[in-house]
Amino acid sequence: MRSVVCWTVFVLSAVAFGSTVSSHADDVVDFARDVRPILASKCFACHGPDEDAREADLRLDTRNGATAVRDGSPAVVPGKPDESPLVERVESADEDERMPPPDSKLTLNDAEKRMLRRWVEQGAHYSKHWAFVPPKRPAFPDVADEDWIRNPIDRFVLARMKQAGLSPSPEADRYRLVRRVYLDLIGLPPTPEEVDAVVNDPRPDAYERLVDRLLASPHYGERWARPWLDLARYADTNGYEKDRPRTIWPYRDWVIDALNHDMPFDRFTIEQIAGDMLPHATIAQRIATGFHRNTMLNEEGGVEVEQFRYESLIDRVNTTGAVWLGLTVGCSQCHSHKFDPMTQTEYYRLLAFFNNADEPELAIPDADIARRRARLRAEIEQRERELATKWPAAEGTDPREEARRRQHAWETEQIRKTHDWHPLRPVLTDSRKGTTFTELDDRSLLAGGNRPNNDLYRIAFEVGTDHLTGLRLEALPHESLPAGGPGRAPISVGKIITEGDFLLSEFRAYLVPPGEALEARQLVRHSTENWKPLAIHRVTASHAWKDSTGDKTQDGNLDTGWRIGEETGKAHHLVFELAEPVAVPPGALLVVDLEQAYIHNMVLGRFRISGTSDRPPLASSGLPAEVESALRIPPKRRSPQQAWMVQRHFLRTAPELKDEVARIDALRATMPRFVRTLVMQERLPQVRRTTHRHHRGEYLKPKEVVTPGVPAFLHSFPKGAPRNRLGLARWLVDRRNPLVARVVVNRQWQVLFGRGIVKTSEDFGTQSSPPSHPKLLDWLAVEFMDRGWSLKQLHRLIVTSATYRQSSRVTPESLARDPENIWLSHAPRVRLEAEQVRDTILAAAGMLTERIGGPSVFPPQPEGVTSLSYGSLAWKTSSGADRFRRGIYTFLKRTAPYAMYGTFDAPTRETCVVRRGRSNTPLQALTLLNDVVIMEAAQGLAWQMVHRPATGDDASIRRLFRRILTRPARDTEVDLLRGFLKSQRGRLARGELDAAAICGVKRPAKTENSKGRREQDAELAAAVRDRLRHLGQAVPDKPVDAARLAEWAAWTTLVRALFNLDETITKE
Amino acid sequence: MQGSGRGETGNDAAAVTRRYFLRDCAMGLGTVALADLLQREERAQGAERRTDPLAPKPPHFAPRAKRVIFLFMAGGPSQADLLDYKPALAKYHNQAPPREMVERLRLAFAQRNARLLAPQYAFKKCGQSGAEISDAMPHLREIADDITIIRSVHGDHFNHAPAQIFFNTGSGLPGRPSMGSWILYGLGSQADDLPGFVVLSSGGGTSGGTANFSSGFLPTHFAGVPFRSQGDPIVDVRNPAGVDDTLQRATIDVVRQLNEKRLQQVGDPQIASRVAAYEMAFRMQRRAIELMDYSKETSATLEMYGAQPGKATFANQCLLARRLVERGVRFVNVYLKGWDHHSNVKGGLKSMCGKSDRAAAALVKDLKQRGMLDDTLVVWAGEFGRTPIVEANATLGRKAGRDHHPFAFSIWMAGGGVKRGFTLGASDELGFYCAEDPVHIHDIQATIMHLMGLDHKRVTFTYQGRSYRLTDVHGNIVHKLMEHA
């Protein structure tokens, strides 16, 4: 579409700053201001920090480099431009000589050439880029107009404004100011009553009191979480092709809560980067680490899991760089940075901090859920214990007696199938793909750490007997595993994969002679040459899925193996009968290989190996291990628990009780689950991962090993801090960090003023745009740190300044002199953020649900939006109050985001976004005119006008105006709206418009003469009631008749028009 | 565009300012319909249109193509069974390939010891040019003399989502502007009442999702607008229930009048933009409905495509693509998914070609008949190709399939200055790697930009402290495939 004038997106600093530079023409050259930008944009690509790209061994980003003698002479001779090859080459008319060379497509203009000459003339001084020098509290500039000053911000702003020949605007009128500060601090417009309270408050600090109230509002956290969640790339799906839903909303709620409690920004940082590593980390602190779990996850078939783990590490480094350092560190992934002094090795040293974390889910304890679970478990046990009483028995006989009798027979039969198994103690574990193992109390191993597509587990066991005739592998459930395990497959894929399943391709066992030295993490690489492979005669399974039987683990074909299919959440086993008894010398170890060569994380999650010396034949008993061993104990010697275990198994598997057992299992299926959220968990030192530099950033090209460390050009690592994520977090918010406070303060400024003091808020490096108010930025940064990193205090400081409180009216003078309003001679007038557009309209309609937190919701949106993504997520539109939640709670599907938000420039949250665009397009007009959300809000608000009408149309129009735009309407505005209303009333009366359709009321179907008038009226009234309930509106006692419906429709058209005003979706 | 969007676009603000004072202040707006004025002025004064980010901009040099229709075959069609005839594969069918061929190969599912799989369809030389096309694409054979087949395309990405995003944006990760966005950014839009970059999909989504047509860090104006495959093409393009056109017009009018008042009070030129956006939205509503009305298409045309109005088919989307470019749309992406044939590649191709071959060929014929092929570029490509070796897996129930293969695959292009009846490049004897004239996906991107009259190295945007472009630091223009190169 031909879109329209949209200069806010396109305005650039070059124009404004051009004059600043030239005005210094006769002054002393300032390297940072005048020279570095030229060198950085025109020279550093070949003569900068990147040693691989460096031409002619010349480096111009340091003075040493520029003045070093190469080929007999330095490039720059300080003070002597005519002897400096740099000046000569730059000024040369000869194409072969000239720098930059013509094929670079870069050129220097005359002013730039003169600047370089003068710089050399004045001694070729270098200075550090301003943003890499820690901020110091600057002196206040002198200002003439003391009366205008409300706090120090105003001094800095006024001084620059005057230099630009501009004057401040008067304070905005109360209505607009109140609306502005509501939108800025809590993201919602005020109600007319709230505004009146402030407007009519005679106290001189009425505004400041309002600010304090808003800062204390629970909606403050919701409003300020939004920009933070853009940085955190928070979303409710995994991204990439499958883009499955994930649960990480507890992290979103943590952010809201932390902001509401004004958690100091340094702590806010530490908990998100390394909350899991804090001493005695709380659940909340672990939830906070979700920040870096918001990276995408590629679950496409056939992906190399480790490759995409690497991609997410890259994302973590880049996001950390953008959020806390304001640096585009991502450039150094492939090569040393072209412009900023960061080497490629330093990039991977940062990455090393993140490389040692596992990525588990955390089940969030919840007393209520725990209680409900305990209650249900007790009930299930109770009903299981009563199973025997349900035994079908002849009349007059005791069913329990009958069951006991049958159990006895069953036991006699079963006992013959059992063997004397003893679980082997694992002594060493290793895996090819970085899986780690935790030994549980019962000697089973729980897999953790990496979750690769395929893997080889190699485990060494003590045998404990002098010979072996067979082995048993149990695949065991565990509640931390997908679908309860025993496998780790995270998703079901058609008929190919079942969540919680695994595929064991091959099973091998070796006897390792005593004395052979084995090392835990070297086991997979260890040669099997001296090990004695145990020949397996026969494999039997307790259960197998279709053709995936136990013997497939011995066929040498990696495509086939043992799996359990849909029988997840239960224990299963294989029994391997050895070809001949194997003598086990003292000190010998048994090594077991579990080769799992399948896809989609079809690997074992929990397992246990047992051995037996029983005489063959050996086969699976089909019984769970605990039952099998209890059975072998004579009934009288069994503990009550063992006795119950045997009895329970008998009862649960008896065909006679099938239906009753199914009822119990149905009850078990209703077991409430704890909410699980994605977190980071540092790996133990013994399984620490090794980090490499990657050539050109490619996953498949690891080079030398690097250790965790921070870039040399920034402050040093804090003394005594551990070289891990926690240490990194402390380093980020170290007071010596020149960037963090400036970067954070700048982003707050950007939210409040529509642009940052540094416009390129994502980049404070040498290529960034210079700050419009450098001293103000430094003052705010220092103030922020001195006030204990309090964001609320920072926000209070800014919104109580005279600068903020100005009118947003654009005068011809300011537009001509400063079209971008860099010098802040008036307040900004900016379109609301995507979510705010929705929130504001719903709030104005009085329909916004105020509930904070919880799972994301699915407000209505046009059909077919999510069908454009691969998974075609069914958008199950929420009903009731969840239809009208704040935008921050809308389910965010990365590959098909909520349509309205994309239209209003919200990002897809696939990567960190520091600065949203702000466009103005016809698609936005279509949304506001036609979208169902806006229409419902219009119907709801219109009903309120009809349900409790004011005295006369004019009064109603004025009331609406206050609801939607806060300020009182002007007479000419009322005139226009009255005319519109009248015209629509006329069309409704003439039957040109369908009132029911406009109000979303389902008009009863007309049937020929079968219904009387009265009946039709009643049906219409019922349909209206349904609609009102759907909209959450008051239902009148008296039935709504056709005339009232027409009135509702007329007001709906009017409200809809008001929602479409530019002012409605603008902060003035 | 040139010079990274810095500096030059600063003029936009100045132009708005100038216009604002000239018209809105000095002349006084009164009750004159601002939007009409704006339009009239824009039509009269080309220079003033620079303020519109989508206003047409001059290309860097004379373009060969004015518009692009990119038929994206999501999933990765098997070149060995469609466009890259390898008799050796038939000869050595079911034999192990040379070890050095598979050693370097990356595989998702197929095993390294898998055997070669013969072409599943017979090939024939077609037309004057003798291009080799398989029996699976009988309709493509009919236009063999109108197209260029490239049999030596290679890319870097191995999985669907990253590879699709790479083909569309030049990067395997989401977040970069797509080709259509870069072209709009470079050339602006010619459509007055439709988006300049439209995305069509015949049901079901693609692995890359919206990242495939995102404007990335470019302003949202340049994003591809997805059209729905059924019903109204654009989200929210239809009036809400009960709102007729008269009410819609009356609403826009009262909104405009109130906005104009506001503009006089607060002086923010953004308000004028919004008024114009509403006018354009109103026009778009009409146009979108007219666009979907196929009643003026002849039955011969419908028959040629195999189009059935109202259905979400690839044939309909191809016809719609033609209707879109006729109405000034600059870049149309048509996605067709379902080419991921890990098993039964023969049957899979039969089904997919059945859905697409006739319509894709019809599109080229139709454009030619209408004299539009000369300056409309049609591209047919998937994100990668498929292995010469078989994919089979008993547990998965897969047999006679082929795995992902980005190392040498085939695409075709037509019109827009591309040679007619030409085949470029070759893979090795068994089709594992490129043997002659290798063409990287970045090269295709550079070439498409070039055909559109843009120097891919000069269409840049400064973001995060560096200047970005579609082709990153790569991309060579493939002169060999251009007419009169």
XYZ file of C-alpha atoms in Angstrom, chain A residues 228 231-234 248 251 254-255 271-273 286-295 316 319-320 323-324 678-680 912:
31
model
C 11.483 -5.119 29.458
C 14.341 -6.923 25.637
C 13.844 -10.343 27.215
C 12.206 -11.581 23.944
C 9.448 -13.074 26.090
C 7.202 -19.348 30.988
C 8.808 -15.288 34.474
C 8.090 -12.182 38.144
C 9.053 -9.130 36.083
C 18.507 -12.516 39.730
C 17.723 -12.734 36.037
C 21.243 -13.567 34.933
C 15.126 -19.292 40.019
C 12.048 -18.212 38.069
C 13.888 -14.980 37.287
C 16.494 -16.899 35.297
C 13.751 -17.396 32.728
C 15.185 -14.212 31.204
C 17.708 -16.217 29.224
C 15.351 -19.137 28.679
C 13.276 -16.966 26.396
C 15.584 -17.935 23.571
C 22.195 -14.840 25.155
C 21.044 -9.908 24.248
C 23.200 -9.370 27.335
C 20.482 -4.883 27.355
C 23.261 -4.148 29.862
C 11.747 -22.664 32.086
C 14.835 -21.833 34.140
C 18.627 -21.944 34.030
C 15.801 -8.841 21.643
